[in-house]
Amino acid sequence: MPTTADVIIIGGGVIGCSVAYHLARAGVNVTVIERTGIASGASGVAAGMLTAVPEHVQKGPQYELAVASLKLFPDTLKAVHEASGIDPEYIQAGTMRVAFTEEEEAALKANLPNVKSVIEADWVPGDDLRQTEPLLSSEIRGAVYTPGERQVRSARLTQAYAQAAGHHRARYQIGQMVIGLTWQGNRVTGVRLGDGSHLSSDHVVIAAGPWSGFLTEDLGVTIPVRPVRGQILSIHRMPRPLTMCIYHNHEYLTPKVDGTVLVGATYEEAGFDLRVTTQAVHDLLGFVPRLVPELADAQVTELRVGLRPGSPDDAPMLGPVPGWEGLSVATGHFRSGILLSPITGLLIAESITQGTTSMPLEPFSLARFG
Ligand code: FAD
Ligand code: GLY
């Protein structure tokens, strides 16, 4: 077991594992510390949609980050698949955002130029849509189709990053909890572990999802991350009922290669409560036959809960922690941590190894919260 590392990463979710992969690939001696298991948090629960253009996000740094990350996916997936032997199950069929009412159609069409300015997108009338997805409800008037917004299997992607980082000599301490940081002056020097030991390093990256804020309390630094509960169901039916991700407002159906369809999700301010609730199951199951009537008899196979790491402005917190040397943060990815994982890993690795980044990190600095 090492007692030193160049970089310690706290958290074995998709963000910590992508940072580990990008650093290890650059030759950095990395140790990831994960208290439960790789992908045991939201990263193992997420639907895996790579949707860069949720309707509420206007053009700006967050949009640019999402689109840049989307572009990195094909090469990143190929590299981690090869290095790890784990297939992240990339599905390239694209996404449909559907409208049931005239108002919904008008809203989607009004936003279309905005979407088109960053990514390929088109309006598809309902009848054309059902040529591709014959089981979709005849009540659907049409949809915005974005062929470049694809999907992966989140837990597999996270495991693939982790194994690929291991292939490049990253080390792991699983089942070990970080209970605090160590520091001298304004330089962070390592971490304190739950078993009473210390691990020293030149740099620490906090990628502990919604728990990240607890780790800097002793430094007097606030990381304003909070848990946003998401409940999600798995249903199953063969033959595969859908090929594309189907979105309606914030609810979605995400078909996987094995005939599973993920039905998501709730967005709840429920603290660290990880219960599946009756109301959520009722609401999510009600949504399924409205979109795809034939799925009313699909088998329910799993009920899951994850805690999204939310931030005050819904944008991630990335890069050096102001006022401290040797400390970076990578959290607050909220609904898009899977999508943003390649660009986050790349930028944090560049920031630590080169001191400069290929896209500006300033819009995502903790400093924006004052
Ligand atoms: P986590 O996955 O929470 O990982 C943090 C890890 O840190 C955990 O494993 C935890 O055990 C560990 N940890 C915490 N504290 C400590 C400590 N003190 N010591 C050691 N280890 C510690 N995003 C998308 O892009 N597309 C989607 O389709 C999508 N769908 C989603 C659906 C649902 C229902 C949910 C809940 C989320 C979804 N997301 C989606 C969001 C995405 O899951 C998150 O943004 C992302 O997983 C966050 O990753 P993370 O690594 O920051 O956090
Ligand atoms: N991005 C989908 C979700 O967070 O549920």
Short mmCIF file of C-alpha atoms and ligand atoms in Angstrom, two decimals:
data_model
loop_
_atom_site.label_atom_id
_atom_site.label_comp_id
_atom_site.label_asym_id
_atom_site.label_seq_id
_atom_site.Cartn_x
_atom_site.Cartn_y
_atom_site.Cartn_z
CA MET A 1 0.00 0.00 0.00
CA PRO A 2 1.56 3.37 -0.95
CA THR A 3 1.88 6.10 1.68
CA THR A 4 2.53 8.80 -0.94
CA ALA A 5 1.11 9.67 -4.34
CA ASP A 6 1.58 12.56 -6.76
CA VAL A 7 -2.18 13.04 -6.77
CA ILE A 8 -4.88 11.66 -4.46
CA ILE A 9 -8.41 11.62 -5.85
CA ILE A 10 -11.24 11.39 -3.32
CA GLY A 11 -14.22 9.57 -4.84
CA GLY A 12 -14.58 6.66 -7.25
CA GLY A 13 -17.55 7.97 -9.24
CA VAL A 14 -17.47 8.79 -12.92
CA ILE A 15 -15.74 12.11 -12.23
CA GLY A 16 -13.00 10.77 -9.94
CA CYS A 17 -12.36 7.84 -12.27
CA SER A 18 -12.17 10.02 -15.38
CA VAL A 19 -9.74 12.38 -13.64
CA ALA A 20 -7.72 9.33 -12.56
CA TYR A 21 -7.68 7.98 -16.11
CA HIS A 22 -6.57 11.27 -17.68
CA LEU A 23 -3.84 11.84 -15.05
CA ALA A 24 -2.56 8.25 -15.08
CA ARG A 25 -2.44 8.27 -18.87
CA ALA A 26 -0.22 11.38 -18.60
CA GLY A 27 2.19 9.42 -16.37
CA VAL A 28 1.07 10.82 -13.02
CA ASN A 29 1.22 8.55 -9.94
CA VAL A 30 -2.46 8.55 -8.88
CA THR A 31 -4.29 7.01 -5.94
CA VAL A 32 -8.12 6.95 -5.84
CA ILE A 33 -9.74 6.62 -2.42
CA GLU A 34 -13.33 5.38 -2.47
CA ARG A 35 -15.22 4.55 0.71
CA THR A 36 -17.80 2.11 -0.76
CA GLY A 37 -17.11 0.89 -4.30
CA ILE A 38 -16.46 2.20 -7.81
CA ALA A 39 -19.72 3.66 -9.21
CA SER A 40 -21.55 3.14 -5.90
CA GLY A 41 -23.06 6.66 -6.00
CA ALA A 42 -25.08 8.45 -8.69
CA SER A 43 -22.59 7.26 -11.31
CA GLY A 44 -23.90 3.72 -11.01
CA VAL A 45 -27.54 4.79 -11.20
CA ALA A 46 -27.54 7.43 -13.97
CA ALA A 47 -29.46 6.90 -17.19
CA GLY A 48 -26.32 7.48 -19.25
CA MET A 49 -27.77 10.01 -21.67
CA LEU A 50 -25.26 12.30 -23.36
CA THR A 51 -27.74 15.13 -23.78
CA ALA A 52 -25.95 18.43 -24.20
CA VAL A 53 -28.93 20.64 -24.86
CA PRO A 54 -31.48 20.57 -22.08
CA GLU A 55 -33.96 23.29 -22.99
CA HIS A 56 -33.23 25.56 -20.04
CA VAL A 57 -29.51 25.91 -20.74
CA GLN A 58 -28.77 28.99 -22.80
CA LYS A 59 -25.63 29.42 -24.86
CA GLY A 60 -22.61 30.18 -22.72
CA PRO A 61 -19.71 28.45 -20.97
CA GLN A 62 -21.82 25.54 -19.64
CA TYR A 63 -23.20 24.84 -23.09
CA GLU A 64 -19.71 25.01 -24.61
CA LEU A 65 -18.37 22.62 -21.97
CA ALA A 66 -21.17 20.14 -22.70
CA VAL A 67 -20.68 20.27 -26.47
CA ALA A 68 -16.89 19.92 -26.11
CA SER A 69 -17.41 16.87 -23.90
CA LEU A 70 -19.86 15.31 -26.34
CA LYS A 71 -17.22 15.62 -29.07
CA LEU A 72 -14.64 13.82 -26.90
CA PHE A 73 -16.87 10.77 -26.38
CA PRO A 74 -16.14 8.56 -29.40
CA ASP A 75 -12.35 8.62 -28.95
CA THR A 76 -12.52 8.45 -25.15
CA LEU A 77 -14.89 5.46 -25.21
CA LYS A 78 -12.70 3.64 -27.72
CA ALA A 79 -9.57 4.26 -25.60
CA VAL A 80 -11.06 3.20 -22.26
CA HIS A 81 -12.79 0.18 -23.81
CA GLU A 82 -9.47 -0.97 -25.30
CA ALA A 83 -7.47 -0.34 -22.12
CA SER A 84 -10.04 -1.87 -19.76
CA GLY A 85 -11.80 -4.56 -21.79
CA ILE A 86 -15.11 -3.13 -20.49
CA ASP A 87 -17.66 -2.11 -23.12
CA PRO A 88 -19.50 1.08 -22.04
CA GLU A 89 -22.34 0.14 -24.44
CA TYR A 90 -22.33 3.27 -26.58
CA ILE A 91 -25.66 3.59 -28.43
CA GLN A 92 -25.52 6.07 -31.31
CA ALA A 93 -29.23 6.32 -32.13
CA GLY A 94 -29.73 9.91 -30.90
CA THR A 95 -32.39 11.64 -28.80
CA MET A 96 -35.99 12.76 -29.44
CA ARG A 97 -37.64 15.52 -27.34
CA VAL A 98 -41.33 14.96 -27.94
CA ALA A 99 -44.39 17.24 -27.84
CA PHE A 100 -47.92 16.14 -26.94
CA THR A 101 -49.57 19.57 -27.15
CA GLU A 102 -49.50 22.58 -29.47
CA GLU A 103 -47.83 24.59 -26.70
CA GLU A 104 -45.10 22.01 -26.25
CA GLU A 105 -44.54 21.89 -30.01
CA ALA A 106 -44.29 25.69 -30.17
CA ALA A 107 -41.78 25.78 -27.29
CA LEU A 108 -39.58 23.09 -28.83
CA LYS A 109 -39.65 24.79 -32.24
CA ALA A 110 -38.88 28.19 -30.71
CA ASN A 111 -35.74 26.76 -29.11
CA LEU A 112 -34.67 24.88 -32.25
CA PRO A 113 -32.42 27.65 -33.71
CA ASN A 114 -30.58 27.81 -30.38
CA VAL A 115 -30.06 24.04 -30.41
CA LYS A 116 -29.08 24.04 -34.10
CA SER A 117 -26.40 26.64 -33.50
CA VAL A 118 -24.39 24.12 -31.47
CA ILE A 119 -25.50 20.66 -32.56
CA GLU A 120 -27.30 18.98 -35.46
CA ALA A 121 -31.05 19.10 -34.81
CA ASP A 122 -34.33 18.88 -36.76
CA TRP A 123 -38.07 18.87 -36.21
CA VAL A 124 -39.58 15.46 -37.05
CA PRO A 125 -43.40 15.21 -37.47
CA GLY A 126 -45.13 12.50 -35.45
CA ASP A 127 -45.86 10.16 -38.38
CA ASP A 128 -42.21 10.24 -39.51
CA LEU A 129 -41.12 9.69 -35.93
CA ARG A 130 -43.26 6.54 -35.69
CA GLN A 131 -41.61 5.17 -38.84
CA THR A 132 -38.43 4.87 -36.73
CA GLU A 133 -40.05 4.21 -33.34
CA PRO A 134 -43.33 2.41 -34.20
CA LEU A 135 -44.36 1.87 -30.56
CA LEU A 136 -44.45 5.58 -29.68
CA SER A 137 -47.90 6.93 -28.81
CA SER A 138 -50.06 8.25 -31.65
CA GLU A 139 -50.72 11.28 -29.38
CA ILE A 140 -47.18 12.56 -29.96
CA ARG A 141 -47.29 15.48 -32.43
CA GLY A 142 -43.60 15.48 -33.26
CA ALA A 143 -40.14 15.83 -31.77
CA VAL A 144 -36.82 17.61 -31.96
CA TYR A 145 -34.32 15.01 -33.12
CA THR A 146 -30.66 15.43 -32.13
CA PRO A 147 -28.70 12.56 -33.71
CA GLY A 148 -25.46 13.52 -31.92
CA GLU A 149 -26.92 13.11 -28.42
CA ARG A 150 -26.25 9.46 -27.69
CA GLN A 151 -25.98 7.28 -24.60
CA VAL A 152 -23.82 4.89 -22.62
CA ARG A 153 -24.27 2.52 -19.67
CA SER A 154 -23.12 4.72 -16.77
CA ALA A 155 -21.82 2.08 -14.37
CA ARG A 156 -19.91 0.35 -17.18
CA LEU A 157 -18.37 3.66 -18.30
CA THR A 158 -17.26 4.41 -14.74
CA GLN A 159 -15.75 0.92 -14.36
CA ALA A 160 -14.07 1.32 -17.75
CA TYR A 161 -12.42 4.61 -16.69
CA ALA A 162 -11.33 2.98 -13.42
CA GLN A 163 -9.84 -0.12 -15.07
CA ALA A 164 -8.24 1.95 -17.85
CA ALA A 165 -6.64 4.19 -15.20
CA GLY A 166 -5.42 1.00 -13.48
CA HIS A 167 -3.96 -0.11 -16.78
CA HIS A 168 -1.91 3.13 -16.63
CA ARG A 169 -0.83 2.27 -13.06
CA ALA A 170 -3.43 4.21 -11.02
CA ARG A 171 -3.95 2.64 -7.56
CA TYR A 172 -7.11 2.26 -5.56
CA GLN A 173 -8.01 2.15 -1.89
CA ILE A 174 -11.60 0.87 -1.87
CA GLY A 175 -13.54 0.70 1.39
CA GLN A 176 -11.40 3.49 2.82
CA MET A 177 -13.01 6.77 3.86
CA VAL A 178 -11.27 10.15 3.78
CA ILE A 179 -12.17 11.93 7.00
CA GLY A 180 -10.17 15.12 6.43
CA LEU A 181 -7.30 16.85 4.68
CA THR A 182 -3.82 17.62 6.02
CA TRP A 183 -2.08 20.92 5.29
CA GLN A 184 0.87 23.18 6.08
CA GLY A 185 0.34 26.91 5.70
CA ASN A 186 -1.86 27.26 2.64
CA ARG A 187 -0.65 24.02 1.01
CA VAL A 188 -2.67 20.82 1.21
CA THR A 189 -0.31 17.92 1.88
CA GLY A 190 -2.57 14.85 1.87
CA VAL A 191 -5.53 13.15 3.50
CA ARG A 192 -6.49 11.53 6.81
CA LEU A 193 -8.18 8.17 6.52
CA GLY A 194 -10.87 6.48 8.57
CA ASP A 195 -8.46 3.77 9.78
CA GLY A 196 -6.26 6.43 11.42
CA SER A 197 -3.56 6.48 8.72
CA HIS A 198 -2.38 9.39 6.57
CA LEU A 199 -1.58 9.48 2.89
CA SER A 200 0.56 12.35 1.60
CA SER A 201 0.56 13.83 -1.89
CA ASP A 202 1.52 16.87 -3.96
CA HIS A 203 -2.10 17.41 -4.94
CA VAL A 204 -5.57 16.35 -3.78
CA VAL A 205 -8.63 16.34 -6.06
CA ILE A 206 -12.01 16.35 -4.34
CA ALA A 207 -14.47 14.40 -6.51
CA ALA A 208 -16.72 13.09 -3.76
CA GLY A 209 -20.03 14.03 -5.38
CA PRO A 210 -22.61 15.57 -3.01
CA TRP A 211 -20.37 14.72 -0.02
CA SER A 212 -17.54 16.96 -1.31
CA GLY A 213 -18.47 19.89 0.93
CA PHE A 214 -17.74 17.98 4.15
CA LEU A 215 -14.08 17.55 3.17
CA THR A 216 -13.10 21.24 3.23
CA GLU A 217 -14.97 22.36 6.34
CA ASP A 218 -11.75 22.25 8.43
CA LEU A 219 -10.04 24.53 5.89
CA GLY A 220 -12.82 27.09 6.19
CA VAL A 221 -13.59 26.56 2.48
CA THR A 222 -17.21 26.20 1.34
CA ILE A 223 -17.97 23.90 -1.58
CA PRO A 224 -21.68 24.67 -2.09
CA VAL A 225 -22.69 21.24 -3.37
CA ARG A 226 -25.98 19.61 -2.32
CA PRO A 227 -27.70 16.26 -2.98
CA VAL A 228 -30.58 16.29 -5.49
CA ARG A 229 -32.31 12.93 -5.26
CA GLY A 230 -33.12 11.07 -8.44
CA GLN A 231 -35.30 7.95 -8.44
CA ILE A 232 -35.21 5.85 -11.59
CA LEU A 233 -36.83 2.56 -12.63
CA SER A 234 -35.70 -0.22 -14.93
CA ILE A 235 -38.29 -2.03 -17.00
CA HIS A 236 -37.65 -4.81 -19.48
CA ARG A 237 -39.26 -6.06 -22.63
CA MET A 238 -37.98 -8.01 -25.60
CA PRO A 239 -37.70 -7.42 -28.49
CA ARG A 240 -36.12 -4.05 -27.71
CA PRO A 241 -39.05 -1.63 -27.73
CA LEU A 242 -37.14 1.60 -28.58
CA THR A 243 -33.88 2.60 -30.19
CA MET A 244 -33.58 6.27 -29.17
CA CYS A 245 -33.68 8.21 -25.91
CA ILE A 246 -37.13 9.75 -25.65
CA TYR A 247 -37.47 12.89 -23.56
CA HIS A 248 -40.65 14.63 -22.49
CA ASN A 249 -39.97 17.71 -20.36
CA HIS A 250 -37.66 16.32 -17.62
CA GLU A 251 -38.87 12.72 -17.88
CA TYR A 252 -37.29 10.20 -20.18
CA LEU A 253 -37.10 6.64 -21.47
CA THR A 254 -33.60 5.35 -22.16
CA PRO A 255 -33.43 2.01 -23.99
CA LYS A 256 -30.37 -0.19 -23.42
CA VAL A 257 -28.96 -2.94 -25.62
CA ASP A 258 -30.37 -5.82 -23.52
CA GLY A 259 -34.03 -4.71 -23.75
CA THR A 260 -33.90 -2.74 -20.48
CA VAL A 261 -35.50 0.70 -20.56
CA LEU A 262 -34.55 3.16 -17.82
CA VAL A 263 -37.45 5.36 -16.77
CA GLY A 264 -36.34 8.57 -15.12
CA ALA A 265 -36.34 10.50 -13.05
CA THR A 266 -37.33 12.52 -10.03
CA TYR A 267 -35.56 15.76 -9.03
CA GLU A 268 -36.00 16.07 -5.28
CA GLU A 269 -34.49 18.21 -2.53
CA ALA A 270 -34.50 15.37 0.01
CA GLY A 271 -31.08 15.69 1.61
CA PHE A 272 -29.10 12.44 1.86
CA ASP A 273 -32.28 10.31 2.01
CA LEU A 274 -31.76 7.31 -0.29
CA ARG A 275 -35.24 5.76 -0.05
CA VAL A 276 -37.37 4.77 -3.04
CA THR A 277 -40.81 6.30 -2.47
CA THR A 278 -44.32 5.22 -3.42
CA GLN A 279 -45.10 8.57 -5.05
CA ALA A 280 -42.04 8.45 -7.32
CA VAL A 281 -42.73 4.89 -8.46
CA HIS A 282 -46.36 5.86 -9.16
CA ASP A 283 -45.38 8.94 -11.17
CA LEU A 284 -42.65 7.23 -13.18
CA LEU A 285 -44.76 4.19 -13.99
CA GLY A 286 -47.61 6.49 -15.06
CA PHE A 287 -45.33 8.18 -17.55
CA VAL A 288 -44.37 4.95 -19.38
CA PRO A 289 -47.67 4.00 -21.12
CA ARG A 290 -48.32 7.65 -21.99
CA LEU A 291 -45.26 7.57 -24.24
CA VAL A 292 -45.31 3.90 -25.25
CA PRO A 293 -48.71 2.25 -24.59
CA GLU A 294 -47.34 -1.24 -25.30
CA LEU A 295 -44.92 -0.94 -22.37
CA ALA A 296 -47.82 -1.14 -19.91
CA ASP A 297 -47.10 -4.86 -19.58
CA ALA A 298 -43.30 -4.59 -19.45
CA GLN A 299 -41.65 -6.18 -16.42
CA VAL A 300 -40.40 -3.84 -13.68
CA THR A 301 -36.91 -5.11 -12.86
CA GLU A 302 -35.25 -2.53 -10.62
CA LEU A 303 -35.88 0.59 -8.52
CA ARG A 304 -32.79 2.76 -7.92
CA VAL A 305 -31.90 6.05 -6.23
CA GLY A 306 -28.95 8.36 -6.74
CA LEU A 307 -27.91 11.71 -5.32
CA ARG A 308 -26.93 14.20 -8.02
CA PRO A 309 -24.27 16.69 -6.91
CA GLY A 310 -26.16 19.96 -7.38
CA SER A 311 -24.65 23.46 -7.31
CA PRO A 312 -26.24 26.89 -6.76
CA ASP A 313 -26.24 27.69 -10.52
CA ASP A 314 -26.50 24.07 -11.81
CA ALA A 315 -22.97 24.33 -13.31
CA PRO A 316 -20.02 22.24 -12.16
CA MET A 317 -17.27 23.45 -9.82
CA LEU A 318 -13.93 22.72 -11.42
CA GLY A 319 -10.27 23.50 -10.86
CA PRO A 320 -7.97 24.92 -8.18
CA VAL A 321 -9.53 25.81 -4.83
CA PRO A 322 -8.94 29.57 -4.40
CA GLY A 323 -6.45 30.42 -1.65
CA TRP A 324 -4.99 26.92 -1.46
CA GLU A 325 -2.06 25.20 -3.18
CA GLY A 326 -2.26 21.54 -4.06
CA LEU A 327 -6.05 21.30 -3.92
CA SER A 328 -8.59 21.04 -6.76
CA VAL A 329 -12.28 20.32 -6.89
CA ALA A 330 -14.36 18.51 -9.52
CA THR A 331 -18.00 18.29 -8.51
CA GLY A 332 -21.45 19.86 -8.94
CA HIS A 333 -22.14 18.15 -12.29
CA PHE A 334 -25.80 17.80 -11.30
CA ARG A 335 -27.75 16.15 -14.17
CA SER A 336 -24.77 15.86 -16.54
CA GLY A 337 -21.87 14.15 -14.80
CA ILE A 338 -21.78 11.27 -17.27
CA LEU A 339 -21.86 13.65 -20.22
CA LEU A 340 -19.24 15.96 -18.68
CA SER A 341 -16.89 13.20 -17.53
CA PRO A 342 -14.41 13.26 -20.47
CA ILE A 343 -13.96 17.05 -20.53
CA THR A 344 -13.74 17.21 -16.72
CA GLY A 345 -11.02 14.55 -16.61
CA LEU A 346 -9.10 16.21 -19.40
CA LEU A 347 -9.26 19.75 -17.98
CA ILE A 348 -8.41 18.77 -14.40
CA ALA A 349 -5.45 16.70 -15.64
CA GLU A 350 -4.24 19.62 -17.80
CA SER A 351 -4.64 22.05 -14.92
CA ILE A 352 -2.55 19.87 -12.56
CA THR A 353 0.16 18.77 -15.01
CA GLN A 354 0.52 21.93 -17.16
CA GLY A 355 -0.99 24.77 -15.15
CA THR A 356 -3.03 25.74 -18.24
CA THR A 357 -6.16 24.25 -19.80
CA SER A 358 -7.47 23.88 -23.35
CA MET A 359 -10.78 25.51 -22.31
CA PRO A 360 -11.12 28.19 -19.64
CA LEU A 361 -11.87 26.90 -16.14
CA GLU A 362 -12.60 30.37 -14.71
CA PRO A 363 -16.39 30.22 -15.38
CA PHE A 364 -16.46 27.06 -13.25
CA SER A 365 -14.19 28.25 -10.44
CA LEU A 366 -15.43 28.13 -6.85
CA ALA A 367 -14.50 31.84 -6.83
CA ARG A 368 -17.78 32.67 -8.63
CA PHE A 369 -19.65 32.06 -5.38
CA GLY A 370 -17.58 34.74 -3.58
P1 FAD B 1 -20.73 10.14 -7.37
O1 FAD B 1 -21.12 9.20 -8.42
O2 FAD B 1 -21.68 10.40 -6.25
O3 FAD B 1 -19.34 9.64 -6.79
C1 FAD B 1 -18.78 10.19 -5.61
C2 FAD B 1 -18.08 9.06 -4.88
O4 FAD B 1 -17.37 9.61 -3.78
C3 FAD B 1 -19.05 8.04 -4.30
O5 FAD B 1 -18.74 6.76 -4.84
C4 FAD B 1 -18.79 8.09 -2.79
O6 FAD B 1 -18.86 6.81 -2.16
C5 FAD B 1 -17.39 8.68 -2.73
N1 FAD B 1 -17.11 9.39 -1.49
C6 FAD B 1 -17.84 10.39 -0.93
N2 FAD B 1 -17.26 10.83 0.19
C7 FAD B 1 -16.12 10.11 0.34
C8 FAD B 1 -15.09 10.11 1.33
N3 FAD B 1 -15.10 10.97 2.37
N4 FAD B 1 -14.07 9.22 1.20
C9 FAD B 1 -14.03 8.35 0.14
N5 FAD B 1 -14.99 8.31 -0.81
C10 FAD B 1 -16.02 9.19 -0.71
N6 FAD B 1 -25.81 12.43 -15.87
C11 FAD B 1 -25.67 12.38 -17.22
O7 FAD B 1 -24.72 12.96 -17.77
N7 FAD B 1 -26.58 11.70 -17.99
C12 FAD B 1 -27.65 11.07 -17.45
O8 FAD B 1 -28.44 10.46 -18.16
C13 FAD B 1 -27.83 11.13 -16.06
N8 FAD B 1 -28.90 10.53 -15.49
C14 FAD B 1 -29.04 10.56 -14.13
C15 FAD B 1 -30.14 9.91 -13.57
C16 FAD B 1 -30.29 9.86 -12.19
C17 FAD B 1 -31.48 9.16 -11.59
C18 FAD B 1 -29.31 10.48 -11.37
C19 FAD B 1 -29.44 10.42 -9.87
C20 FAD B 1 -28.23 11.15 -11.92
C21 FAD B 1 -28.09 11.22 -13.31
N9 FAD B 1 -27.03 11.88 -13.93
C22 FAD B 1 -26.87 11.84 -15.28
C23 FAD B 1 -26.10 12.69 -13.13
C24 FAD B 1 -24.83 11.90 -12.82
O9 FAD B 1 -25.17 10.65 -12.30
C25 FAD B 1 -23.95 12.66 -11.81
O10 FAD B 1 -23.74 13.99 -12.23
C26 FAD B 1 -22.59 11.98 -11.68
O11 FAD B 1 -22.74 10.59 -11.48
C27 FAD B 1 -21.78 12.56 -10.54
O12 FAD B 1 -20.59 11.82 -10.47
P2 FAD B 1 -19.57 12.04 -9.26
O13 FAD B 1 -18.40 11.17 -9.53
O14 FAD B 1 -19.34 13.51 -9.09
O15 FAD B 1 -20.38 11.60 -7.95
N1 GLY B 2 -29.80 13.76 -16.76
C1 GLY B 2 -30.89 13.00 -16.30
C2 GLY B 2 -31.11 13.03 -14.84
O1 GLY B 2 -30.34 13.67 -14.14
O2 GLY B 2 -32.02 12.43 -14.38
#
